[in-house]
GROMACS .gro file of C-alpha atoms in nm:
model
  148
    1MET     CA    1   0.011  -0.035   0.006
    2GLN     CA    2   0.256   0.251   0.071
    3LYS     CA    3   0.471   0.160  -0.213
    4ASP     CA    4   0.161   0.257  -0.444
    5MET     CA    5   0.136   0.584  -0.247
    6ARG     CA    6   0.491   0.684  -0.347
    7ILE     CA    7   0.458   0.598  -0.686
    8HIS     CA    8   0.112   0.764  -0.724
    9GLY     CA    9   0.286   1.075  -0.548
   10ILE     CA   10   0.639   1.056  -0.789
   11PHE     CA   11   0.366   1.008  -1.098
   12THR     CA   12   0.172   1.303  -0.951
   13PHE     CA   13   0.465   1.469  -0.945
   14VAL     CA   14   0.609   1.419  -1.272
   15LEU     CA   15   0.287   1.509  -1.428
   16VAL     CA   16   0.299   1.842  -1.265
   17VAL     CA   17   0.652   1.942  -1.366
   18CYS     CA   18   0.562   1.838  -1.726
   19PHE     CA   19   0.246   2.065  -1.721
   20LEU     CA   20   0.448   2.365  -1.586
   21ALA     CA   21   0.680   2.326  -1.842
   22TYR     CA   22   0.410   2.312  -2.094
   23ASP     CA   23   0.269   2.606  -1.956
   24GLN     CA   24   0.563   2.822  -1.937
   25PHE     CA   25   0.573   2.707  -2.357
   26MET     CA   26   0.210   2.837  -2.403
   27ARG     CA   27   0.282   3.167  -2.189
   28ALA     CA   28   0.583   3.256  -2.439
   29ALA     CA   29   0.466   3.107  -2.766
   30PRO     CA   30   0.244   3.426  -2.829
   31GLN     CA   31   0.469   3.670  -2.771
   32VAL     CA   32   0.728   3.465  -3.002
   33GLU     CA   33   0.497   3.458  -3.309
   34LYS     CA   34   0.407   3.779  -3.211
   35TYR     CA   35   0.508   3.948  -3.614
   36HIS     CA   36   0.351   3.643  -3.774
   37GLN     CA   37   0.004   3.706  -3.544
   38VAL     CA   38  -0.042   4.092  -3.535
   39LYS     CA   39   0.037   4.037  -3.950
   40GLU     CA   40  -0.227   3.737  -3.983
   41LEU     CA   41  -0.514   3.905  -3.770
   42GLN     CA   42  -0.443   4.246  -3.916
   43LEU     CA   43  -0.356   4.410  -3.589
   44PRO     CA   44  -0.269   4.702  -3.459
   45HIS     CA   45   0.013   4.682  -3.208
   46ASP     CA   46  -0.207   4.880  -2.921
   47LEU     CA   47  -0.453   4.630  -2.980
   48PHE     CA   48  -0.192   4.343  -2.949
   49GLY     CA   49  -0.062   4.514  -2.615
   50LEU     CA   50  -0.409   4.555  -2.440
   51MET     CA   51  -0.494   4.169  -2.549
   52THR     CA   52  -0.154   4.088  -2.353
   53THR     CA   53  -0.249   4.305  -2.081
   54VAL     CA   54  -0.578   4.152  -2.007
   55ALA     CA   55  -0.398   3.785  -2.040
   56VAL     CA   56  -0.173   3.918  -1.751
   57TYR     CA   57  -0.444   4.112  -1.526
   58VAL     CA   58  -0.659   3.763  -1.595
   59PHE     CA   59  -0.307   3.566  -1.432
   60PHE     CA   60  -0.261   3.788  -1.162
   61LEU     CA   61  -0.630   3.817  -1.071
   62ALA     CA   62  -0.669   3.404  -1.057
   63GLN     CA   63  -0.382   3.342  -0.813
   64ILE     CA   64  -0.573   3.363  -0.500
   65PRO     CA   65  -0.875   3.214  -0.652
   66VAL     CA   66  -0.681   2.933  -0.775
   67GLY     CA   67  -0.506   2.899  -0.404
   68ILE     CA   68  -0.865   2.865  -0.230
   69LEU     CA   69  -0.978   2.643  -0.475
   70PHE     CA   70  -0.683   2.383  -0.390
   71ASP     CA   71  -0.761   2.444   0.031
   72HIS     CA   72  -1.084   2.315  -0.056
   73ILE     CA   73  -1.120   2.094  -0.338
   74ASN     CA   74  -0.865   1.772  -0.432
   75SER     CA   75  -0.598   1.848  -0.683
   76ARG     CA   76  -0.673   1.545  -0.877
   77ILE     CA   77  -0.996   1.712  -0.947
   78LEU     CA   78  -0.857   2.045  -1.041
   79LEU     CA   79  -0.579   1.952  -1.225
   80PRO     CA   80  -0.749   1.785  -1.555
   81ILE     CA   81  -0.973   2.144  -1.520
   82ALA     CA   82  -0.654   2.332  -1.542
   83ILE     CA   83  -0.496   2.120  -1.838
   84SER     CA   84  -0.843   2.140  -1.997
   85CYS     CA   85  -0.872   2.523  -1.981
   86SER     CA   86  -0.507   2.543  -2.109
   87ALA     CA   87  -0.543   2.315  -2.378
   88VAL     CA   88  -0.905   2.510  -2.479
   89GLY     CA   89  -0.656   2.850  -2.480
   90MET     CA   90  -0.407   2.685  -2.710
   91PHE     CA   91  -0.644   2.554  -2.975
   92PHE     CA   92  -0.821   2.861  -2.974
   93MET     CA   93  -0.464   3.038  -3.019
   94GLY     CA   94  -0.408   2.811  -3.299
   95TRP     CA   95  -0.749   2.872  -3.503
   96SER     CA   96  -0.829   3.232  -3.375
   97ALA     CA   97  -0.904   3.433  -3.700
   98GLU     CA   98  -1.028   3.720  -3.539
   99PRO     CA   99  -0.906   3.917  -3.242
  100ILE     CA  100  -1.178   3.859  -2.980
  101PHE     CA  101  -1.090   3.451  -3.025
  102SER     CA  102  -0.726   3.548  -2.950
  103ILE     CA  103  -0.866   3.758  -2.647
  104ALA     CA  104  -1.025   3.452  -2.549
  105ALA     CA  105  -0.717   3.248  -2.602
  106LYS     CA  106  -0.487   3.411  -2.379
  107VAL     CA  107  -0.771   3.481  -2.121
  108PHE     CA  108  -0.783   3.067  -2.119
  109LEU     CA  109  -0.442   3.026  -2.123
  110MET     CA  110  -0.403   3.259  -1.833
  111ILE     CA  111  -0.698   3.085  -1.631
  112GLY     CA  112  -0.492   2.801  -1.661
  113ALA     CA  113  -0.141   2.902  -1.529
  114PRO     CA  114  -0.179   2.967  -1.211
  115PHE     CA  115  -0.256   2.629  -1.103
  116THR     CA  116   0.072   2.508  -1.237
  117PHE     CA  117   0.342   2.660  -0.988
  118ILE     CA  118   0.087   2.578  -0.673
  119ALA     CA  119  -0.030   2.257  -0.815
  120MET     CA  120   0.349   2.193  -0.783
  121MET     CA  121   0.368   2.359  -0.423
  122ILE     CA  122   0.061   2.122  -0.285
  123VAL     CA  123   0.203   1.795  -0.428
  124VAL     CA  124   0.536   1.817  -0.309
  125ALA     CA  125   0.374   1.937   0.060
  126ARG     CA  126   0.092   1.658   0.060
  127TRP     CA  127   0.291   1.382  -0.129
  128PHE     CA  128   0.635   1.396  -0.020
  129PRO     CA  129   0.893   1.407   0.307
  130HIS     CA  130   0.841   1.789   0.428
  131ASP     CA  131   1.267   1.796   0.463
  132LYS     CA  132   1.241   1.717   0.080
  133PHE     CA  133   1.019   2.066  -0.006
  134GLY     CA  134   1.283   2.314  -0.068
  135THR     CA  135   1.482   2.046  -0.302
  136LEU     CA  136   1.180   1.984  -0.484
  137SER     CA  137   1.021   2.305  -0.515
  138GLY     CA  138   1.356   2.402  -0.656
  139LEU     CA  139   1.358   2.136  -0.907
  140VAL     CA  140   1.069   2.242  -1.056
  141GLN     CA  141   1.168   2.564  -1.092
  142PHE     CA  142   1.494   2.441  -1.254
  143CYS     CA  143   1.272   2.242  -1.504
  144SER     CA  144   1.016   2.512  -1.590
  145PRO     CA  145   1.268   2.728  -1.822
  146PHE     CA  146   1.270   2.415  -2.063
  147GLY     CA  147   0.918   2.465  -2.124
  148VAL     CA  148   1.014   2.802  -2.263
   0.00000   0.00000   0.00000
């Protein structure tokens, strides 16, 4: 029983690390392709800046509600929802032909983004010995730039 719990904890930890790296990629990708997105959607640069600003504010405003959700709801329920939300955002980003869909894509991406780091901290705190919290958190932070 204890060995199964440990394997489940390691699997969940790896899943969260992969999600964090993927999230870093998704947050950086729209900025990398800015030139193509502005050209293809025929966006003025100020509208692109507004889209980015809206996304950043959604990301910041979602931090506390996400933390509250993790206090009350199990990570097994929240992580699939967050991953789905990020996937929907990436789908909209890839298929958007109108600026409104690009804004919706960024909003979905930024709603799913706060779950990544908080989920990592929750998984490490709940599934691993407390004396390994700093080491594992550092390991995850080391791995997150690989998504960018």
